[in-house]
């Protein structure tokens, strides 16, 4: 283990290490994947893995959590995106191929992908 | 360190309180996570104490904040299936708030939401064995700030402005101690951390060393810089094996990063620190006794007309602080004195960690701002008194403290106010008494504990404790005289004045405070031969009243076979055989057992 030679080196190390405990520190963005039996049957796990992979390749600091059945089984897999105080946006029938565009447009550019949205809840 | 690999974790399972209660829990979680193919997605972290002792082992799942209590290995498959795979809460594993309903989320539990965690900021949140996790939350950056941006005098000034008082009991101003240490002549100086924690009901220092060792080290480095010391020692009782192991491991891993040792962070400042292990005793936590123990001699106090900040360990200027005091220093340097001083009261700034024990629902560690009222601590954070019983008093400050009665429930808890009430903050040990606890019996318990703790140097302390104990024992056995009360009062006062160290000076507090607030109970014991709380065995009698429906439960449970009666008929207790153990009272579901 290299000895730290300055405060800057300590701060750089902190930046590198922050990812390790990301799930425990606050983040303003949360992506929630519906994991009821219906969701899992419709491919929610695959969708979630695609989301995790996409976020990682972009180095984005976003929480990904799961919930039980959201109650719109025909639209599974359902994915919620909540950013700060903004309204929560729910996307339906999210398959793995849709994930990169959803993240690019919604999280990076800040535009909802209107055609996939099934609901919005005021935060 | 492969950060890109860990980046993928979407959830962290923070497990606390496994050591004694469920050593197999972590392996069980890891195996199940692996079996379900969740490795790399979910991380199991052995985190330190989360302070909710009555509920352990506890499991916090982040980032959702799902919180499970009393988790056992047998719960693991269901929990992983439901919560981690399907995202559903397992209702039966959540915490039931005594007043209302089930709470699935960490932030909703009033035990936590009503706390203000500064000392315990990382407890249960970080893996204590990982210096990397501590660095990831900004650890050791306060050392950097002090070493590069502040002068030693500037550090002392900041601590002074924060109003930081020692958390080891007496509440002495930390900056004043450091200032004297800095000005003292001498090429060798020491900083010491007191991890003795001899109070029989306290466990916060131990929990802190086990859960967040680096915060203590970081504070010691800053303190050493402020007083120009280059060597530190942390004193820990040998029985506290996990504290010793965790602290030693922390020192080694900090050294590997160059955070301890020569030329810390390239600043030119050197600091070494070691753990010293010794016997666990109450008087061993006293400053001079502790220094004797580190030197390898008998841990007895010495007179302190020469301050240890001038002549301390091995005759050198020495600055001793409690582990919690050290733990607060990096926060003060990092966030600034104003932030710290804005919490608590004017003279008692910041927060205090209380260990809640006795007749209280949420047994555990609770950190609240100084000046919080007893009511808030006991009822909001502590969840109130179990079994619907009535709150009678708290005994605060451990063996050196005193009882504070229910009439003072709205009294703010800070150093001065508690002292005025005849008690003291001490290290924050709180024993809650309900209407079935006898205050005289509690005072007697502390004297009984202390009779073996006095080092025996001062005859006032050594003999005074034994004499007062004998008198209290007589009173609890119905053999007391009214004149005893006056003798107790006079003797208590003279033991206080004539003993050398803080032990003798505070030994009479439990007796004097109960005499002050609960004199009528003493009188009831002496004149009426009654123990109003129904505790003192010589003065009570268990009997069965006509609520008894002859269920036979007490008859089967009585260890003396003192209860007789036909099924479905009124039972009776044979007073000759009865030892007043109270088992019948505890098991009866029909309120048919009384105490008189
Ligand atoms: C009988 C006795 C026992 C003590 N036990 C402890 C103890 O267990 N832990 C502790 O930190 N201080 C204890 N103290 C207080 C220490 O003497 C000393 O004041 C303290 O460690 C200084 O640190 P602080 O200023 O940070 O509180 C005890 C004092 C007395 C008189
Ligand atoms: S007061 Fe008691 S414990 Fe303290 S030095 Fe005297 S005899 Fe020893």
mmCIF file of N, CA and C in Angstrom, chain A residues 1-26 30 33-37 40 45 48-49 52-53 55-56 59-69, chain B residues 1-12 14 38 41 43 45 62-64 83-88 125-127 132-133 135-141 144-145 148 253 255-260 263 265-266:
data_model
loop_
_atom_site.group_PDB
_atom_site.id
_atom_site.type_symbol
_atom_site.label_atom_id
_atom_site.label_comp_id
_atom_site.label_asym_id
_atom_site.label_seq_id
_atom_site.Cartn_x
_atom_site.Cartn_y
_atom_site.Cartn_z
ATOM 1 N N UNK A 1 0.844 -1.205 0.000
ATOM 2 C CA UNK A 1 0.000 0.000 0.000
ATOM 3 C C UNK A 1 0.880 1.257 0.000
ATOM 4 N N UNK A 2 0.694 2.127 -0.972
ATOM 5 C CA UNK A 2 1.561 3.315 -1.024
ATOM 6 C C UNK A 2 1.209 4.287 0.094
ATOM 7 N N UNK A 3 2.237 4.860 0.700
ATOM 8 C CA UNK A 3 1.969 5.869 1.733
ATOM 9 C C UNK A 3 1.485 7.149 1.074
ATOM 10 N N UNK A 4 0.555 7.800 1.749
ATOM 11 C CA UNK A 4 0.032 9.057 1.200
ATOM 12 C C UNK A 4 1.015 10.167 1.534
ATOM 13 N N UNK A 5 1.360 10.954 0.523
ATOM 14 C CA UNK A 5 2.405 11.953 0.724
ATOM 15 C C UNK A 5 1.856 13.358 0.858
ATOM 16 N N UNK A 6 0.564 13.520 0.638
ATOM 17 C CA UNK A 6 0.014 14.879 0.760
ATOM 18 C C UNK A 6 -1.482 14.800 0.991
ATOM 19 N N UNK A 7 -2.049 15.940 1.349
ATOM 20 C CA UNK A 7 -3.495 16.005 1.545
ATOM 21 C C UNK A 7 -4.215 15.754 0.220
ATOM 22 N N UNK A 8 -3.607 16.225 -0.880
ATOM 23 C CA UNK A 8 -4.221 15.995 -2.187
ATOM 24 C C UNK A 8 -4.323 14.513 -2.501
ATOM 25 N N UNK A 9 -3.269 13.779 -2.163
ATOM 26 C CA UNK A 9 -3.315 12.334 -2.419
ATOM 27 C C UNK A 9 -4.422 11.676 -1.601
ATOM 28 N N UNK A 10 -4.605 12.149 -0.378
ATOM 29 C CA UNK A 10 -5.680 11.610 0.469
ATOM 30 C C UNK A 10 -7.032 11.890 -0.175
ATOM 31 N N UNK A 11 -7.191 13.127 -0.660
ATOM 32 C CA UNK A 11 -8.477 13.489 -1.265
ATOM 33 C C UNK A 11 -8.739 12.709 -2.545
ATOM 34 N N UNK A 12 -7.676 12.467 -3.306
ATOM 35 C CA UNK A 12 -7.844 11.663 -4.536
ATOM 36 C C UNK A 12 -8.257 10.240 -4.178
ATOM 37 N N UNK A 13 -7.625 9.704 -3.146
ATOM 38 C CA UNK A 13 -7.956 8.351 -2.723
ATOM 39 C C UNK A 13 -9.419 8.294 -2.289
ATOM 40 N N UNK A 14 -9.845 9.340 -1.590
ATOM 41 C CA UNK A 14 -11.241 9.360 -1.154
ATOM 42 C C UNK A 14 -12.177 9.285 -2.361
ATOM 43 N N UNK A 15 -11.857 10.073 -3.422
ATOM 44 C CA UNK A 15 -12.715 10.047 -4.606
ATOM 45 C C UNK A 15 -12.801 8.653 -5.197
ATOM 46 N N UNK A 16 -11.635 7.977 -5.245
ATOM 47 C CA UNK A 16 -11.631 6.611 -5.786
ATOM 48 C C UNK A 16 -12.465 5.669 -4.934
ATOM 49 N N UNK A 17 -12.412 5.862 -3.627
ATOM 50 C CA UNK A 17 -13.039 4.903 -2.721
ATOM 51 C C UNK A 17 -14.524 5.150 -2.529
ATOM 52 N N UNK A 18 -14.958 6.340 -2.882
ATOM 53 C CA UNK A 18 -16.349 6.693 -2.595
ATOM 54 C C UNK A 18 -17.345 5.700 -3.181
ATOM 55 N N UNK A 19 -17.018 5.169 -4.360
ATOM 56 C CA UNK A 19 -17.924 4.235 -5.011
ATOM 57 C C UNK A 19 -18.241 3.036 -4.139
ATOM 58 N N UNK A 20 -17.267 2.611 -3.334
ATOM 59 C CA UNK A 20 -17.449 1.422 -2.507
ATOM 60 C C UNK A 20 -18.601 1.538 -1.530
ATOM 61 N N UNK A 21 -18.852 2.748 -1.077
ATOM 62 C CA UNK A 21 -19.892 2.887 -0.064
ATOM 63 C C UNK A 21 -21.041 3.734 -0.600
ATOM 64 N N UNK A 22 -21.114 3.802 -1.916
ATOM 65 C CA UNK A 22 -22.115 4.641 -2.570
ATOM 66 C C UNK A 22 -23.527 4.364 -2.068
ATOM 67 N N UNK A 23 -23.823 3.075 -1.874
ATOM 68 C CA UNK A 23 -25.183 2.729 -1.480
ATOM 69 C C UNK A 23 -25.549 3.304 -0.120
ATOM 70 N N UNK A 24 -24.513 3.668 0.692
ATOM 71 C CA UNK A 24 -24.792 4.161 2.039
ATOM 72 C C UNK A 24 -24.811 5.676 2.109
ATOM 73 N N UNK A 25 -24.305 6.348 1.074
ATOM 74 C CA UNK A 25 -24.254 7.805 1.140
ATOM 75 C C UNK A 25 -25.386 8.362 0.302
ATOM 76 N N UNK A 26 -25.761 9.577 0.573
ATOM 77 C CA UNK A 26 -26.924 10.137 -0.112
ATOM 78 C C UNK A 26 -26.663 10.334 -1.595
ATOM 79 N N UNK A 30 -32.600 8.175 -7.656
ATOM 80 C CA UNK A 30 -32.860 6.772 -7.365
ATOM 81 C C UNK A 30 -33.653 6.145 -8.498
ATOM 82 N N UNK A 33 -36.728 -0.500 -9.459
ATOM 83 C CA UNK A 33 -37.227 -1.511 -10.386
ATOM 84 C C UNK A 33 -38.271 -2.365 -9.672
ATOM 85 N N UNK A 34 -39.420 -2.548 -10.283
ATOM 86 C CA UNK A 34 -40.484 -3.375 -9.698
ATOM 87 C C UNK A 34 -40.114 -4.840 -9.804
ATOM 88 N N UNK A 35 -40.094 -5.522 -8.665
ATOM 89 C CA UNK A 35 -39.652 -6.920 -8.659
ATOM 90 C C UNK A 35 -40.705 -7.838 -8.080
ATOM 91 N N UNK A 36 -41.948 -7.577 -8.394
ATOM 92 C CA UNK A 36 -42.960 -8.555 -8.007
ATOM 93 C C UNK A 36 -42.747 -9.795 -8.860
ATOM 94 N N UNK A 37 -43.499 -10.855 -8.541
ATOM 95 C CA UNK A 37 -43.366 -12.074 -9.339
ATOM 96 C C UNK A 37 -43.610 -11.759 -10.805
ATOM 97 N N UNK A 40 -40.559 -10.037 -12.272
ATOM 98 C CA UNK A 40 -39.451 -10.958 -12.514
ATOM 99 C C UNK A 40 -39.753 -11.812 -13.748
ATOM 100 N N UNK A 45 -35.345 -8.622 -13.674
ATOM 101 C CA UNK A 45 -33.960 -8.806 -13.232
ATOM 102 C C UNK A 45 -32.980 -8.438 -14.344
ATOM 103 N N UNK A 48 -32.822 -4.797 -14.608
ATOM 104 C CA UNK A 48 -32.026 -4.175 -13.557
ATOM 105 C C UNK A 48 -30.537 -4.348 -13.823
ATOM 106 N N UNK A 49 -30.148 -5.530 -14.260
ATOM 107 C CA UNK A 49 -28.724 -5.730 -14.550
ATOM 108 C C UNK A 49 -28.262 -4.815 -15.670
ATOM 109 N N UNK A 52 -27.738 -1.424 -14.106
ATOM 110 C CA UNK A 52 -26.495 -1.371 -13.323
ATOM 111 C C UNK A 52 -25.290 -1.267 -14.248
ATOM 112 N N UNK A 53 -25.308 -2.052 -15.330
ATOM 113 C CA UNK A 53 -24.162 -2.052 -16.244
ATOM 114 C C UNK A 53 -24.040 -0.695 -16.943
ATOM 115 N N UNK A 55 -25.121 2.247 -15.881
ATOM 116 C CA UNK A 55 -24.684 3.278 -14.932
ATOM 117 C C UNK A 55 -23.196 3.153 -14.687
ATOM 118 N N UNK A 56 -22.749 1.903 -14.576
ATOM 119 C CA UNK A 56 -21.341 1.712 -14.274
ATOM 120 C C UNK A 56 -20.474 2.178 -15.424
ATOM 121 N N UNK A 59 -20.118 5.646 -15.204
ATOM 122 C CA UNK A 59 -19.577 6.156 -13.938
ATOM 123 C C UNK A 59 -20.567 7.048 -13.211
ATOM 124 N N UNK A 60 -21.849 6.715 -13.291
ATOM 125 C CA UNK A 60 -22.863 7.590 -12.680
ATOM 126 C C UNK A 60 -23.198 7.168 -11.258
ATOM 127 N N UNK A 61 -23.416 8.157 -10.389
ATOM 128 C CA UNK A 61 -23.691 7.920 -8.981
ATOM 129 C C UNK A 61 -25.198 7.905 -8.758
ATOM 130 N N UNK A 62 -25.792 6.765 -8.973
ATOM 131 C CA UNK A 62 -27.246 6.669 -8.884
ATOM 132 C C UNK A 62 -27.613 5.434 -8.078
ATOM 133 N N UNK A 63 -28.559 5.573 -7.177
ATOM 134 C CA UNK A 63 -28.998 4.404 -6.422
ATOM 135 C C UNK A 63 -29.949 3.562 -7.256
ATOM 136 N N UNK A 64 -29.815 2.256 -7.145
ATOM 137 C CA UNK A 64 -30.773 1.365 -7.795
ATOM 138 C C UNK A 64 -31.381 0.492 -6.708
ATOM 139 N N UNK A 65 -32.685 0.541 -6.576
ATOM 140 C CA UNK A 65 -33.326 -0.290 -5.556
ATOM 141 C C UNK A 65 -34.461 -1.077 -6.185
ATOM 142 N N UNK A 66 -34.978 -2.001 -5.400
ATOM 143 C CA UNK A 66 -36.087 -2.797 -5.923
ATOM 144 C C UNK A 66 -37.281 -2.652 -5.000
ATOM 145 N N UNK A 67 -38.465 -2.788 -5.554
ATOM 146 C CA UNK A 67 -39.671 -2.842 -4.732
ATOM 147 C C UNK A 67 -40.505 -4.018 -5.198
ATOM 148 N N UNK A 68 -41.529 -4.348 -4.435
ATOM 149 C CA UNK A 68 -42.427 -5.428 -4.840
ATOM 150 C C UNK A 68 -43.313 -4.945 -5.981
ATOM 151 N N UNK A 69 -44.374 -5.657 -6.211
ATOM 152 C CA UNK A 69 -45.272 -5.362 -7.319
ATOM 153 C C UNK A 69 -45.795 -3.933 -7.223
ATOM 154 N N UNK B 1 -6.736 -2.174 -4.928
ATOM 155 C CA UNK B 1 -8.140 -1.812 -4.707
ATOM 156 C C UNK B 1 -8.875 -1.749 -6.035
ATOM 157 N N UNK B 2 -9.825 -2.560 -6.225
ATOM 158 C CA UNK B 2 -10.536 -2.521 -7.497
ATOM 159 C C UNK B 2 -11.870 -1.834 -7.314
ATOM 160 N N UNK B 3 -11.884 -0.544 -7.587
ATOM 161 C CA UNK B 3 -13.118 0.187 -7.324
ATOM 162 C C UNK B 3 -14.157 -0.076 -8.396
ATOM 163 N N UNK B 4 -13.703 -0.360 -9.613
ATOM 164 C CA UNK B 4 -14.698 -0.519 -10.669
ATOM 165 C C UNK B 4 -15.540 -1.763 -10.412
ATOM 166 N N UNK B 5 -14.953 -2.762 -9.754
ATOM 167 C CA UNK B 5 -15.696 -3.978 -9.502
ATOM 168 C C UNK B 5 -16.796 -3.730 -8.456
ATOM 169 N N UNK B 6 -16.447 -2.975 -7.427
ATOM 170 C CA UNK B 6 -17.417 -2.755 -6.366
ATOM 171 C C UNK B 6 -18.479 -1.740 -6.764
ATOM 172 N N UNK B 7 -18.191 -0.959 -7.779
ATOM 173 C CA UNK B 7 -19.113 0.067 -8.244
ATOM 174 C C UNK B 7 -20.509 -0.506 -8.492
ATOM 175 N N UNK B 8 -20.552 -1.786 -8.867
ATOM 176 C CA UNK B 8 -21.815 -2.368 -9.296
ATOM 177 C C UNK B 8 -22.797 -2.614 -8.164
ATOM 178 N N UNK B 9 -22.323 -2.696 -6.917
ATOM 179 C CA UNK B 9 -23.239 -3.032 -5.831
ATOM 180 C C UNK B 9 -24.414 -2.082 -5.804
ATOM 181 N N UNK B 10 -25.589 -2.645 -5.824
ATOM 182 C CA UNK B 10 -26.753 -1.765 -5.748
ATOM 183 C C UNK B 10 -27.249 -1.672 -4.314
ATOM 184 N N UNK B 11 -26.870 -2.613 -3.468
ATOM 185 C CA UNK B 11 -27.330 -2.555 -2.085
ATOM 186 C C UNK B 11 -26.231 -3.025 -1.145
ATOM 187 N N UNK B 12 -26.147 -2.399 0.021
ATOM 188 C CA UNK B 12 -25.237 -2.830 1.064
ATOM 189 C C UNK B 12 -26.073 -3.361 2.218
ATOM 190 N N UNK B 14 -25.851 -3.871 5.961
ATOM 191 C CA UNK B 14 -25.012 -3.529 7.100
ATOM 192 C C UNK B 14 -25.487 -4.322 8.314
ATOM 193 N N UNK B 38 -26.492 -13.195 -6.302
ATOM 194 C CA UNK B 38 -26.550 -11.744 -6.090
ATOM 195 C C UNK B 38 -25.178 -11.152 -5.774
ATOM 196 N N UNK B 41 -23.772 -7.716 -6.731
ATOM 197 C CA UNK B 41 -24.912 -6.817 -6.805
ATOM 198 C C UNK B 41 -25.228 -6.316 -5.401
ATOM 199 N N UNK B 43 -23.748 -6.282 -1.310
ATOM 200 C CA UNK B 43 -22.531 -6.481 -0.504
ATOM 201 C C UNK B 43 -22.903 -6.644 0.967
ATOM 202 N N UNK B 45 -21.773 -6.303 4.722
ATOM 203 C CA UNK B 45 -20.756 -5.559 5.461
ATOM 204 C C UNK B 45 -20.925 -5.813 6.947
ATOM 205 N N UNK B 62 -29.118 -0.629 2.722
ATOM 206 C CA UNK B 62 -29.023 0.679 2.080
ATOM 207 C C UNK B 62 -28.901 0.464 0.581
ATOM 208 N N UNK B 63 -29.395 1.372 -0.259
ATOM 209 C CA UNK B 63 -29.913 2.683 0.082
ATOM 210 C C UNK B 63 -31.388 2.728 0.479
ATOM 211 N N UNK B 64 -32.109 1.630 0.443
ATOM 212 C CA UNK B 64 -33.556 1.715 0.732
ATOM 213 C C UNK B 64 -33.851 2.150 2.156
ATOM 214 N N UNK B 83 -36.778 -9.639 0.073
ATOM 215 C CA UNK B 83 -36.328 -8.253 0.018
ATOM 216 C C UNK B 83 -35.322 -8.002 -1.095
ATOM 217 N N UNK B 84 -34.358 -8.911 -1.230
ATOM 218 C CA UNK B 84 -33.302 -8.618 -2.207
ATOM 219 C C UNK B 84 -33.685 -9.052 -3.609
ATOM 220 N N UNK B 85 -34.394 -10.175 -3.715
ATOM 221 C CA UNK B 85 -34.774 -10.615 -5.055
ATOM 222 C C UNK B 85 -36.057 -9.924 -5.487
ATOM 223 N N UNK B 86 -37.050 -9.901 -4.587
ATOM 224 C CA UNK B 86 -38.353 -9.385 -5.015
ATOM 225 C C UNK B 86 -38.643 -7.965 -4.547
ATOM 226 N N UNK B 87 -37.776 -7.423 -3.683
ATOM 227 C CA UNK B 87 -37.995 -6.035 -3.277
ATOM 228 C C UNK B 87 -39.171 -5.848 -2.341
ATOM 229 N N UNK B 88 -39.515 -6.877 -1.566
ATOM 230 C CA UNK B 88 -40.632 -6.733 -0.625
ATOM 231 C C UNK B 88 -40.120 -6.769 0.811
ATOM 232 N N UNK B 125 -22.418 2.124 10.394
ATOM 233 C CA UNK B 125 -22.481 2.547 9.002
ATOM 234 C C UNK B 125 -21.257 2.093 8.212
ATOM 235 N N UNK B 126 -20.140 1.936 8.924
ATOM 236 C CA UNK B 126 -18.893 1.583 8.245
ATOM 237 C C UNK B 126 -18.350 0.277 8.797
ATOM 238 N N UNK B 127 -17.555 -0.377 7.972
ATOM 239 C CA UNK B 127 -16.850 -1.559 8.434
ATOM 240 C C UNK B 127 -15.632 -1.104 9.236
ATOM 241 N N UNK B 132 -10.189 2.058 4.455
ATOM 242 C CA UNK B 132 -10.648 2.615 3.180
ATOM 243 C C UNK B 132 -12.063 3.186 3.308
ATOM 244 N N UNK B 133 -12.935 2.472 4.029
ATOM 245 C CA UNK B 133 -14.296 3.000 4.174
ATOM 246 C C UNK B 133 -14.283 4.304 4.953
ATOM 247 N N UNK B 135 -11.826 6.464 5.022
ATOM 248 C CA UNK B 135 -11.318 7.497 4.105
ATOM 249 C C UNK B 135 -12.405 7.906 3.117
ATOM 250 N N UNK B 136 -13.209 6.949 2.684
ATOM 251 C CA UNK B 136 -14.247 7.247 1.699
ATOM 252 C C UNK B 136 -15.281 8.241 2.222
ATOM 253 N N UNK B 137 -15.470 8.319 3.532
ATOM 254 C CA UNK B 137 -16.415 9.318 4.053
ATOM 255 C C UNK B 137 -15.668 10.581 4.519
ATOM 256 N N UNK B 138 -14.463 10.759 4.040
ATOM 257 C CA UNK B 138 -13.730 11.991 4.363
ATOM 258 C C UNK B 138 -12.812 11.855 5.566
ATOM 259 N N UNK B 139 -12.597 10.615 6.005
ATOM 260 C CA UNK B 139 -11.750 10.389 7.170
ATOM 261 C C UNK B 139 -10.321 10.860 6.967
ATOM 262 N N UNK B 140 -9.712 11.316 8.028
ATOM 263 C CA UNK B 140 -8.333 11.810 8.087
ATOM 264 C C UNK B 140 -8.130 13.128 7.347
ATOM 265 N N UNK B 141 -9.202 13.677 6.758
ATOM 266 C CA UNK B 141 -9.019 14.972 6.108
ATOM 267 C C UNK B 141 -8.926 16.094 7.136
ATOM 268 N N UNK B 144 -5.424 16.417 7.879
ATOM 269 C CA UNK B 144 -4.798 17.204 6.814
ATOM 270 C C UNK B 144 -5.044 18.687 7.014
ATOM 271 N N UNK B 145 -6.289 19.037 7.340
ATOM 272 C CA UNK B 145 -6.631 20.450 7.538
ATOM 273 C C UNK B 145 -5.804 21.041 8.678
ATOM 274 N N UNK B 148 -1.928 21.223 7.691
ATOM 275 C CA UNK B 148 -1.513 22.121 6.608
ATOM 276 C C UNK B 148 -2.098 23.526 6.716
ATOM 277 N N UNK B 253 -3.486 -0.367 9.935
ATOM 278 C CA UNK B 253 -3.916 -0.002 8.585
ATOM 279 C C UNK B 253 -3.729 1.497 8.331
ATOM 280 N N UNK B 255 -1.276 3.181 9.602
ATOM 281 C CA UNK B 255 0.172 3.325 9.395
ATOM 282 C C UNK B 255 0.542 2.970 7.955
ATOM 283 N N UNK B 256 -0.122 1.940 7.409
ATOM 284 C CA UNK B 256 0.189 1.516 6.045
ATOM 285 C C UNK B 256 -0.044 2.641 5.038
ATOM 286 N N UNK B 257 -0.987 3.515 5.329
ATOM 287 C CA UNK B 257 -1.254 4.646 4.430
ATOM 288 C C UNK B 257 -0.440 5.885 4.795
ATOM 289 N N UNK B 258 0.423 5.759 5.785
ATOM 290 C CA UNK B 258 1.218 6.923 6.170
ATOM 291 C C UNK B 258 0.429 7.936 6.976
ATOM 292 N N UNK B 259 -0.672 7.489 7.612
ATOM 293 C CA UNK B 259 -1.486 8.410 8.409
ATOM 294 C C UNK B 259 -1.041 8.402 9.865
ATOM 295 N N UNK B 260 -0.245 7.392 10.209
ATOM 296 C CA UNK B 260 0.386 7.327 11.520
ATOM 297 C C UNK B 260 1.837 6.951 11.250
ATOM 298 N N UNK B 263 6.337 11.614 9.324
ATOM 299 C CA UNK B 263 6.020 12.503 8.208
ATOM 300 C C UNK B 263 4.591 12.286 7.693
ATOM 301 N N UNK B 265 1.280 12.440 6.042
ATOM 302 C CA UNK B 265 0.804 13.129 4.835
ATOM 303 C C UNK B 265 1.843 14.115 4.278
ATOM 304 N N UNK B 266 3.119 13.789 4.505
ATOM 305 C CA UNK B 266 4.169 14.662 3.980
ATOM 306 C C UNK B 266 4.284 15.997 4.690
#
